[in-house]
PDB file of C-alpha atoms and ligand atoms in Angstrom:
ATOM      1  CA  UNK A 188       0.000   0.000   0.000  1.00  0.00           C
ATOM      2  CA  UNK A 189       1.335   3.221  -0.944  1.00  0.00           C
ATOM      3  CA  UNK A 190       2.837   4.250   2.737  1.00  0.00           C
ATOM      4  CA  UNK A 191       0.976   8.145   2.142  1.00  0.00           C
ATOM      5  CA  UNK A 192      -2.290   7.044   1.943  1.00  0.00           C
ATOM      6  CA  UNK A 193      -3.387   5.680   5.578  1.00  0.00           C
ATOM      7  CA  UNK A 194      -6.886   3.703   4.204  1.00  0.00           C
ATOM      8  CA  UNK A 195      -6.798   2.609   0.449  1.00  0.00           C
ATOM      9  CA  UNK A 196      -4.750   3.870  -2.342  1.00  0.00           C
ATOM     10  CA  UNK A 197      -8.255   3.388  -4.745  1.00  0.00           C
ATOM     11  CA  UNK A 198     -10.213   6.058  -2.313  1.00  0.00           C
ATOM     12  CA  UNK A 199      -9.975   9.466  -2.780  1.00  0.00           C
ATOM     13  CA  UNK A 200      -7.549  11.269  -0.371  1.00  0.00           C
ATOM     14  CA  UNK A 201      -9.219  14.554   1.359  1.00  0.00           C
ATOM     15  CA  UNK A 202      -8.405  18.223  -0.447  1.00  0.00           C
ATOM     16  CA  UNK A 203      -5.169  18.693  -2.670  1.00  0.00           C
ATOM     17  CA  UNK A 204      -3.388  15.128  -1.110  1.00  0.00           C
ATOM     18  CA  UNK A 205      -4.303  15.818   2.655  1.00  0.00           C
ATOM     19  CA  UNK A 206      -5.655  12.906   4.885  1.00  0.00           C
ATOM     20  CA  UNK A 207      -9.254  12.491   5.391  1.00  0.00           C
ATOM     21  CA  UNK A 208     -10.876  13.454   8.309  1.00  0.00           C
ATOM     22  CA  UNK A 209     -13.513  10.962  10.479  1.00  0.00           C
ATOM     23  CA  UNK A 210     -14.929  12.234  13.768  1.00  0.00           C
ATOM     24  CA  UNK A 211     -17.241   9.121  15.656  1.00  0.00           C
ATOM     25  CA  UNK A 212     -19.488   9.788  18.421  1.00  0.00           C
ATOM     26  CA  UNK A 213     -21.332   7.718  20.761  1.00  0.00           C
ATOM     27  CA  UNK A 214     -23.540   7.270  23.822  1.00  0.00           C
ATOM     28  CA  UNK A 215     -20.841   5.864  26.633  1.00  0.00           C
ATOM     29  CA  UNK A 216     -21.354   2.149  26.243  1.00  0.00           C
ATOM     30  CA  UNK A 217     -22.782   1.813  22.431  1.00  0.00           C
ATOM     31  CA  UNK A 218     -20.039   0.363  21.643  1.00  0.00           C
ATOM     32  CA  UNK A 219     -17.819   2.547  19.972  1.00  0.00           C
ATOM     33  CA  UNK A 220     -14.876   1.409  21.880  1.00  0.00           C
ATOM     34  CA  UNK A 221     -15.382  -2.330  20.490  1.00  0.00           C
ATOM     35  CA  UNK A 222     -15.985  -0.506  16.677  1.00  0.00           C
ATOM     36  CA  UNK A 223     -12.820   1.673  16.678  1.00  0.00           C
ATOM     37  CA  UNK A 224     -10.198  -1.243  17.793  1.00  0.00           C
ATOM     38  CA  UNK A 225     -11.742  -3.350  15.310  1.00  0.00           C
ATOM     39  CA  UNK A 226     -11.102  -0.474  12.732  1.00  0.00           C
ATOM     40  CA  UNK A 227      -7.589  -0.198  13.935  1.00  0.00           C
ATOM     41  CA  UNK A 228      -7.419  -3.747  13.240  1.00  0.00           C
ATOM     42  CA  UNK A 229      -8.773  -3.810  10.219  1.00  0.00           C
ATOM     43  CA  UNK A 230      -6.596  -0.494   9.048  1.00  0.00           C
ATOM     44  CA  UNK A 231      -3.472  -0.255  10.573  1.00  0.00           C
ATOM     45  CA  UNK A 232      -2.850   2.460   8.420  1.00  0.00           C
ATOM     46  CA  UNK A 233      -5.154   4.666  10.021  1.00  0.00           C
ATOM     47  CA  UNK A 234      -4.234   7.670  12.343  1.00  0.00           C
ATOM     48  CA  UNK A 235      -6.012   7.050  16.012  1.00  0.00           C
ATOM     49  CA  UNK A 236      -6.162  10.549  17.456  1.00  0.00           C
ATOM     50  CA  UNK A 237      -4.829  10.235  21.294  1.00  0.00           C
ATOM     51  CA  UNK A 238      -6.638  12.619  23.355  1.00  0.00           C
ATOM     52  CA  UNK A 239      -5.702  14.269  26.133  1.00  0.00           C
ATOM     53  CA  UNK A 240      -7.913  13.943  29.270  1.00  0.00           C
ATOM     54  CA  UNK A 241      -8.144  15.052  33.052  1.00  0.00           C
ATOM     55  CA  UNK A 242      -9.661  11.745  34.229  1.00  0.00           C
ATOM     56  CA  UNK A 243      -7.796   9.129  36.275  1.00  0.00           C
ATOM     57  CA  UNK A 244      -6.693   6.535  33.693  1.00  0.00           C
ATOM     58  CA  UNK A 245      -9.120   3.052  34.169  1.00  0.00           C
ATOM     59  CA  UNK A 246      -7.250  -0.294  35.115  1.00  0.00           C
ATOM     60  CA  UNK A 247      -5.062  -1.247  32.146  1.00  0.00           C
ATOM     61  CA  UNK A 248      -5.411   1.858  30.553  1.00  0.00           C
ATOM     62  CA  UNK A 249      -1.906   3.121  29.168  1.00  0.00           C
ATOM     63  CA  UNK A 250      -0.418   6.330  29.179  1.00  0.00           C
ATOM     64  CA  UNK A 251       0.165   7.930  25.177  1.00  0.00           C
ATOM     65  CA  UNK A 252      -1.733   4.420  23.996  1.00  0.00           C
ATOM     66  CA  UNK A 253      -5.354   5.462  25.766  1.00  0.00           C
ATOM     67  CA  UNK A 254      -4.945   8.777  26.314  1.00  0.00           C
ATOM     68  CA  UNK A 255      -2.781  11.689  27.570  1.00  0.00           C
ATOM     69  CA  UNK A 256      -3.613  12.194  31.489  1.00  0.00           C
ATOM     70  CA  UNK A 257      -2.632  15.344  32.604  1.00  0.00           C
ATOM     71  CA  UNK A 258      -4.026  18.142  35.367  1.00  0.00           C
ATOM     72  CA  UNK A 259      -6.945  20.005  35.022  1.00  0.00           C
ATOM     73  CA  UNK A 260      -3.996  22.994  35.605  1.00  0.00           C
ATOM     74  CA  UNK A 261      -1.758  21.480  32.883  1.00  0.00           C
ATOM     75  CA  UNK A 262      -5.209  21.425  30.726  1.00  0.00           C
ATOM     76  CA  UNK A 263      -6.085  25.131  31.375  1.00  0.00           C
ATOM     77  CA  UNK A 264      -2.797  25.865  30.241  1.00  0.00           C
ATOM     78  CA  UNK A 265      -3.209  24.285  27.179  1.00  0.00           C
ATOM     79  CA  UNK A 266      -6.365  26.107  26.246  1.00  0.00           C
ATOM     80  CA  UNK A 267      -4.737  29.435  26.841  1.00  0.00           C
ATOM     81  CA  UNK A 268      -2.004  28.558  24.486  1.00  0.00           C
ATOM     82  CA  UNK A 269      -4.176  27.612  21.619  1.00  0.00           C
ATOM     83  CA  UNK A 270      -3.208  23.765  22.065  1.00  0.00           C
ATOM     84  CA  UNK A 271      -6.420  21.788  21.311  1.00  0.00           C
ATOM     85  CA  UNK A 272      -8.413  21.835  18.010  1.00  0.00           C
ATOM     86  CA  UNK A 273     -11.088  20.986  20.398  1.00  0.00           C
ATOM     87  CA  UNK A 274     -11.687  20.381  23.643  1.00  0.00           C
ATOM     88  CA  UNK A 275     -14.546  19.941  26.411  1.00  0.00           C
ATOM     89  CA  UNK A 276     -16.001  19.026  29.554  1.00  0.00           C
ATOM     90  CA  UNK A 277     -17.704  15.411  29.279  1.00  0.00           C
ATOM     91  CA  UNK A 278     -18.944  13.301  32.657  1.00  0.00           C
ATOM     92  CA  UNK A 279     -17.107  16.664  34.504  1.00  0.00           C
ATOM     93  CA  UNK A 280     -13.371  15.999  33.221  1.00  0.00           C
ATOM     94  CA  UNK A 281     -11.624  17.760  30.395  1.00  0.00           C
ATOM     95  CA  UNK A 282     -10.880  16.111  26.702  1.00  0.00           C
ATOM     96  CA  UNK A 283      -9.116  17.804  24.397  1.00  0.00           C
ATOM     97  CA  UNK A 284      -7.123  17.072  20.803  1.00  0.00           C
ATOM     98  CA  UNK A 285      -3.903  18.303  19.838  1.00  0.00           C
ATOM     99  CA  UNK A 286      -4.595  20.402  16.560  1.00  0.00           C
ATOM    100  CA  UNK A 287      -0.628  19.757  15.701  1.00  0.00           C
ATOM    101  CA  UNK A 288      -1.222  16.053  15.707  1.00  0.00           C
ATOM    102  CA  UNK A 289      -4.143  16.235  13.311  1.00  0.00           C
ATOM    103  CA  UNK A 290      -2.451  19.025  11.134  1.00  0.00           C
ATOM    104  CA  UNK A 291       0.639  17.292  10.949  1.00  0.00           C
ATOM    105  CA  UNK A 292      -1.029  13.836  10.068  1.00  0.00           C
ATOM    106  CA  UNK A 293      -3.503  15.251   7.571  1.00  0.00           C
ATOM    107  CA  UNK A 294      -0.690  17.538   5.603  1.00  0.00           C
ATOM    108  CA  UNK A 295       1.538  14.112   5.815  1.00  0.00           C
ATOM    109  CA  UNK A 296      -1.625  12.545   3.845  1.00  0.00           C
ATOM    110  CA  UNK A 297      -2.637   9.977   5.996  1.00  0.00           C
ATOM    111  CA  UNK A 298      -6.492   9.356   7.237  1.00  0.00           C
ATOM    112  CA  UNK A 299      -7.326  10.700  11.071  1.00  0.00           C
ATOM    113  CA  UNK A 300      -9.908   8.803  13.368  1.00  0.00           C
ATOM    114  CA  UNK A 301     -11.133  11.418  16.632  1.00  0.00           C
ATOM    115  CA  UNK A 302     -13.231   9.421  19.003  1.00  0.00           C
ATOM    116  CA  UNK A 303     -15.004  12.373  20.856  1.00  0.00           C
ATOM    117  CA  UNK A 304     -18.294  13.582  22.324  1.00  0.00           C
ATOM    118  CA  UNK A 305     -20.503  15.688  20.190  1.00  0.00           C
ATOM    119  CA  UNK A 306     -19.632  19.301  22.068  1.00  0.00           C
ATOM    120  CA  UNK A 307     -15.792  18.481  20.189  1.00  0.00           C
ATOM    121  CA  UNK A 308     -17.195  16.952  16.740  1.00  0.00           C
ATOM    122  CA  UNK A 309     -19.315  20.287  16.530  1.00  0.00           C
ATOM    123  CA  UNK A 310     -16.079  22.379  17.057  1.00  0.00           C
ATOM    124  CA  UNK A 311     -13.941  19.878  15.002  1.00  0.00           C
ATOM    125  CA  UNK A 312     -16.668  20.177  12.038  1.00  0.00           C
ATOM    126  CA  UNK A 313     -16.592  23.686  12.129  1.00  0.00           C
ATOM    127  CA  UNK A 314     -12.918  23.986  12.042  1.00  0.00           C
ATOM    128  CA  UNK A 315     -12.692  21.037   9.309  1.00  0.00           C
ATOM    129  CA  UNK A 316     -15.595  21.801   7.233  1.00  0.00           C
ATOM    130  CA  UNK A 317     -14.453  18.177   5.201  1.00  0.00           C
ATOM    131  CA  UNK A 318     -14.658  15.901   8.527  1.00  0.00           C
ATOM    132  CA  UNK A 319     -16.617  12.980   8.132  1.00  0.00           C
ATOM    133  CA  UNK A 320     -18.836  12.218  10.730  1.00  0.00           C
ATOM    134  CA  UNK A 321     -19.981   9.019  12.258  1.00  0.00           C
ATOM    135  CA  UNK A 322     -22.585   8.627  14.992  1.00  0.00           C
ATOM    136  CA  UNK A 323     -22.447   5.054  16.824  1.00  0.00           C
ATOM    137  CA  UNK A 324     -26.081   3.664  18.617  1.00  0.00           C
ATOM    138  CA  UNK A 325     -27.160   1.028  20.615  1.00  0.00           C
ATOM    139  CA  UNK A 326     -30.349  -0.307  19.461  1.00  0.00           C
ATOM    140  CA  UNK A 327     -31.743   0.758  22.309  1.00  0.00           C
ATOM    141  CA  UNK A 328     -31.490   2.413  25.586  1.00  0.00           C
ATOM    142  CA  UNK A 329     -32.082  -0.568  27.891  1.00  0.00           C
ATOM    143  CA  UNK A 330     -29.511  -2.233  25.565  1.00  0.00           C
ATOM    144  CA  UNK A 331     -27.127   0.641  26.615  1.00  0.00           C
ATOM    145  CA  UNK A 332     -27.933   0.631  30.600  1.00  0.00           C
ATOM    146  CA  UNK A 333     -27.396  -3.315  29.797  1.00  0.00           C
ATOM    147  CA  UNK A 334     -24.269  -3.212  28.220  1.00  0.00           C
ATOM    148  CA  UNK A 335     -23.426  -0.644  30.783  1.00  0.00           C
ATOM    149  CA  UNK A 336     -23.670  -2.580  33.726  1.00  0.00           C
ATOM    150  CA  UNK A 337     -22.001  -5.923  32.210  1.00  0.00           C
ATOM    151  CA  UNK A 338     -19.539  -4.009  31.401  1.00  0.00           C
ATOM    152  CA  UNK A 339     -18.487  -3.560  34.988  1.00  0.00           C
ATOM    153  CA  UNK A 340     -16.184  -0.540  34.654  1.00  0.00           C
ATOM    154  CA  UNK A 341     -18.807   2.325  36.303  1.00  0.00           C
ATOM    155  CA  UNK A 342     -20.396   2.191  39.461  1.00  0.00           C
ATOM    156  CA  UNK A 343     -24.018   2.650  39.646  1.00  0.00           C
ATOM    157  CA  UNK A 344     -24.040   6.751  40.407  1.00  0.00           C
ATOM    158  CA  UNK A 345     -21.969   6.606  36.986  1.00  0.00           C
ATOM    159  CA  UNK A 346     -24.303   4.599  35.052  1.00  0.00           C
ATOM    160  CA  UNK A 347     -26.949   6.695  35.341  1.00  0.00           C
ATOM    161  CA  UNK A 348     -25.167  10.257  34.538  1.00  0.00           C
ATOM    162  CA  UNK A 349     -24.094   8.494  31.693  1.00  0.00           C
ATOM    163  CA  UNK A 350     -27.535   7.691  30.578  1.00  0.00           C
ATOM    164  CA  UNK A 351     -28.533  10.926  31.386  1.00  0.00           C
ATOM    165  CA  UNK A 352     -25.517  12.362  29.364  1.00  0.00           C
ATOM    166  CA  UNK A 353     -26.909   9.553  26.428  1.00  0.00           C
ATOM    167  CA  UNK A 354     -30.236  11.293  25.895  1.00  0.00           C
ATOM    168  CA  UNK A 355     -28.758  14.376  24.644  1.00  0.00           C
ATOM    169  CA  UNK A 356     -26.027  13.225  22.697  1.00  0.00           C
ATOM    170  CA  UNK A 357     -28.709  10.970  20.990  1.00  0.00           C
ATOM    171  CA  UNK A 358     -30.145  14.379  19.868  1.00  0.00           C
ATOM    172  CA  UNK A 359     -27.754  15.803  18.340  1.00  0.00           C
ATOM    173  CA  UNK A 360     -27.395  12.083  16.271  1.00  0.00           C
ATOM    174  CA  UNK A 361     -29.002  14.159  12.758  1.00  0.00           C
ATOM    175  CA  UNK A 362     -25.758  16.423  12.742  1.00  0.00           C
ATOM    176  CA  UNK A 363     -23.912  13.273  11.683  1.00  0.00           C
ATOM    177  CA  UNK A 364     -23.713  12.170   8.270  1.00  0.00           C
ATOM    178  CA  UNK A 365     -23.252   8.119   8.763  1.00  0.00           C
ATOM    179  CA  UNK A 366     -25.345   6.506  11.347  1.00  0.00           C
ATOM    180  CA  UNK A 367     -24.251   3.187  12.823  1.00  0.00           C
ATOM    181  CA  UNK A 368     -26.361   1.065  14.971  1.00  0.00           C
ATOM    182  CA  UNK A 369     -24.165  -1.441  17.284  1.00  0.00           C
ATOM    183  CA  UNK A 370     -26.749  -4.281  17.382  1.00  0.00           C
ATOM    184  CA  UNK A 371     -25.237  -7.354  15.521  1.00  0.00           C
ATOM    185  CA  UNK A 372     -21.430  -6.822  16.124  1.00  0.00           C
ATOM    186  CA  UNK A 373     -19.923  -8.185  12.742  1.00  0.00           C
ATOM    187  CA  UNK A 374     -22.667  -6.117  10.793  1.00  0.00           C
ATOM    188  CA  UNK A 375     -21.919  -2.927  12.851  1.00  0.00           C
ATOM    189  CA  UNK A 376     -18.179  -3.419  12.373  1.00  0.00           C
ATOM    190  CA  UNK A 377     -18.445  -4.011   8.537  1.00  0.00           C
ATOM    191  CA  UNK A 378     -20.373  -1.000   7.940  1.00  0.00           C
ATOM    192  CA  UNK A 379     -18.291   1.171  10.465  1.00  0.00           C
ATOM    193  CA  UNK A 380     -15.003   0.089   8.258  1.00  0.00           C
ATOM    194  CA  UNK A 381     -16.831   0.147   5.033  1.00  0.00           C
ATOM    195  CA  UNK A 382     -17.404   4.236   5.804  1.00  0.00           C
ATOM    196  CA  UNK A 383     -13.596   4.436   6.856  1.00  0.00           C
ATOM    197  CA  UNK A 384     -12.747   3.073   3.749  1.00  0.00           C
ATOM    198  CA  UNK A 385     -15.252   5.334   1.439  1.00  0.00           C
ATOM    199  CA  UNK A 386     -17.348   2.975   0.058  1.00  0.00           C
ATOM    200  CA  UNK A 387     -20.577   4.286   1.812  1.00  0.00           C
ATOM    201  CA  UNK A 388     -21.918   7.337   0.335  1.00  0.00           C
TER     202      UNK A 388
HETATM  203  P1  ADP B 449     -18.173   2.579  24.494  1.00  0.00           P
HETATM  204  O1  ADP B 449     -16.739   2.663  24.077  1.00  0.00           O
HETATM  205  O2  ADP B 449     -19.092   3.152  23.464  1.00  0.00           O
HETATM  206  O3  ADP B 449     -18.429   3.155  25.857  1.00  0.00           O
HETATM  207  P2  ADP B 449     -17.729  -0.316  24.614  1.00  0.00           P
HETATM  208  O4  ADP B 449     -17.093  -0.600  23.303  1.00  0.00           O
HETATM  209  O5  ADP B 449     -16.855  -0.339  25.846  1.00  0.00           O
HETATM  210  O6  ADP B 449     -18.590   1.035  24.582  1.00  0.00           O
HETATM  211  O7  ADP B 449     -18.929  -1.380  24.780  1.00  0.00           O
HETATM  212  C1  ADP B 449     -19.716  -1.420  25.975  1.00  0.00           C
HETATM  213  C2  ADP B 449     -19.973  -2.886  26.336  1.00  0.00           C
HETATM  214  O8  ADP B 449     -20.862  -3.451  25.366  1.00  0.00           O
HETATM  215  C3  ADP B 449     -18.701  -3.733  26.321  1.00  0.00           C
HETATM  216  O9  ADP B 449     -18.770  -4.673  27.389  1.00  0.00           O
HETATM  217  C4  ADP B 449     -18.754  -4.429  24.948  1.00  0.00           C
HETATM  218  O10 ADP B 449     -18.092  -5.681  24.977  1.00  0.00           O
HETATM  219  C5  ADP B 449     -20.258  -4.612  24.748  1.00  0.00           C
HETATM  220  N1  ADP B 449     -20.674  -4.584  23.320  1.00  0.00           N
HETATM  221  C6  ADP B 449     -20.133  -3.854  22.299  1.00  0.00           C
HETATM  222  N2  ADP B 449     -20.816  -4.069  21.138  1.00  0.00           N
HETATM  223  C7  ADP B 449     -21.810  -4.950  21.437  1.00  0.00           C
HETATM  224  C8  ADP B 449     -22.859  -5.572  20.664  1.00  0.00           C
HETATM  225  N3  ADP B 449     -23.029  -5.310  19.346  1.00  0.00           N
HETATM  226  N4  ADP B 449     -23.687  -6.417  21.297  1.00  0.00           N
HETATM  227  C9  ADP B 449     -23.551  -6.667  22.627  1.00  0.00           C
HETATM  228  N5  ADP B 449     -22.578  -6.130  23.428  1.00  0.00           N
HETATM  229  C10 ADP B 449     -21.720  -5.272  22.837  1.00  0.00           C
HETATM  230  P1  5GP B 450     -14.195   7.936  28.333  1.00  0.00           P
HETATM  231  O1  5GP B 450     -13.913   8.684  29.600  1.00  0.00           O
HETATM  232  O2  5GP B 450     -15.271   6.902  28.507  1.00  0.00           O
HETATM  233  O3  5GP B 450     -12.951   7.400  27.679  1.00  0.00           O
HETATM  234  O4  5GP B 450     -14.775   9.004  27.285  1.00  0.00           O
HETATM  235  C1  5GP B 450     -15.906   9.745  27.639  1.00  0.00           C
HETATM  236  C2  5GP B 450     -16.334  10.580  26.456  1.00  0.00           C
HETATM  237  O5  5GP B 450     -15.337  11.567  26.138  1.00  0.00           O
HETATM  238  C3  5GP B 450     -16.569   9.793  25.171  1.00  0.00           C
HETATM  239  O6  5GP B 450     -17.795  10.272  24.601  1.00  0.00           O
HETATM  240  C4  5GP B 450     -15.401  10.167  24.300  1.00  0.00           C
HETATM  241  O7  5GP B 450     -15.716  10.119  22.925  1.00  0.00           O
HETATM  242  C5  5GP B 450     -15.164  11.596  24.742  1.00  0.00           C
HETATM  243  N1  5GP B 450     -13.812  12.048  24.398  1.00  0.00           N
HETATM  244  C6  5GP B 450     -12.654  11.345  24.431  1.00  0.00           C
HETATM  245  N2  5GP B 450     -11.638  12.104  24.002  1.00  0.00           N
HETATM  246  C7  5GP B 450     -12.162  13.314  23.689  1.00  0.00           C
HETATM  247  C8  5GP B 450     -11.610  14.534  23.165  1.00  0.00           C
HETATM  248  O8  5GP B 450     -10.420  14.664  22.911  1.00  0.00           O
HETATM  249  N3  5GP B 450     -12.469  15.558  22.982  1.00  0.00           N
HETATM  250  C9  5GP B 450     -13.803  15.474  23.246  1.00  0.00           C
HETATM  251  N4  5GP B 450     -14.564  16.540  22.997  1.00  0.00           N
HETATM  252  N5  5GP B 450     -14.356  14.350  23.724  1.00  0.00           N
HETATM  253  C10 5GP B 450     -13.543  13.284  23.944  1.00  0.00           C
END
């Protein structure tokens, strides 16, 4: 594969030889966890953004691989200076993303992934007008307290501001040009890479 182009030399690249651009967005606990390391399976040549977050890192979570966990001072300070490309308060923390590690990737001509909330894919689309966006759903809300809960990661007090937090996220769901509903894993992965790789319209 031609080591410029991060997804498949036969799709278009974004503007003038640049990277494409893919924001995803989900409900905590629709899965989009499960879709993206499938993706990065399935595409090693695609760019994972690496956020940086004020939130204590989960067991087995890895510094630089999962995120970037910093203070909420060292945060601040990075807003001030211009840092992020976006950045917000989700579930009370801060989440930001470097804008030189998407500028740099997308100049280099290689394809970015951002896993954010919608707050950031708002900012990201109107700072990116090209971004493609992709909206991840359960196929229902008692699937999502369900998968929630087996999960096992959030205590109960969690679960529920998450929830919350799910209804309106879900609203803003139209804003999103591909819509992918996590019900039958395999399916949901297939069409999650297919829109990576271009072929949905
Ligand atoms: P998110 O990253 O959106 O918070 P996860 O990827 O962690 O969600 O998925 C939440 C839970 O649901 C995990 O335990 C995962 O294994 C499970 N899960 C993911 N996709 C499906 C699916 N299609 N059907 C049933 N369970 C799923
Ligand atoms: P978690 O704490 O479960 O990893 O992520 C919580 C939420 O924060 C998810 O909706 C995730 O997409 C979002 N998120 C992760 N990184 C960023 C980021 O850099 N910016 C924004 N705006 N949201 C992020």
């Amino acid at each position: 594969m031609n080591p410029k182009t991060a997804v498949d030399p036969d799709q278009p690249s974004g503007p003038a030889g640049r990277g494409r651009l893919f924001v995803v967005s989900a409900p905590s606990g629709a899965g989009k966890s499960t879709l993206c390391q499938a993706a990065r399976e399935r595409l090693p040549d695609l760019v994972y953004s690496v956020s940086t977050t004020t939130r204590p890192p989960r067991p087995g979570e890895v510094e630089g691989r999962d995120y970037f966990f910093v203070s909420p001072e060292a945060f601040r300070q990075g807003i001030a200076a211009g840092q992020w490309a976006e950045w917000a308060q989700v579930h009370d923390n801060y989440y930001g993303t470097s804008a030189d590690f998407i500028d740099s990737h997308l100049s280099a001509g290689r394809d970015v992934l951002l896993d954010i909330d919608v707050q950031g894919a708002a900012q990201i689309l109107a700072r990116y007008p090209d971004t493609e966006t992709i909206f991840i759903m359960a196929p229902s809300l008692a699937a999502l307290r369900e998968r929630l809960v087996r999960r096992g990661q959030d205590d109960a007090a969690v679960i529920e501001k998450r929830l919350r937090n799910a209804a309106a996220e879900i609203a803003r769901k139209a804003h999103y040009r591909h819509l992918v509903v996590n019900d039958d894993l395999p399916v949901a992965i297939e069409r999650f890479v297919g829109i990576l790789k271009g072929e949905v319209p």
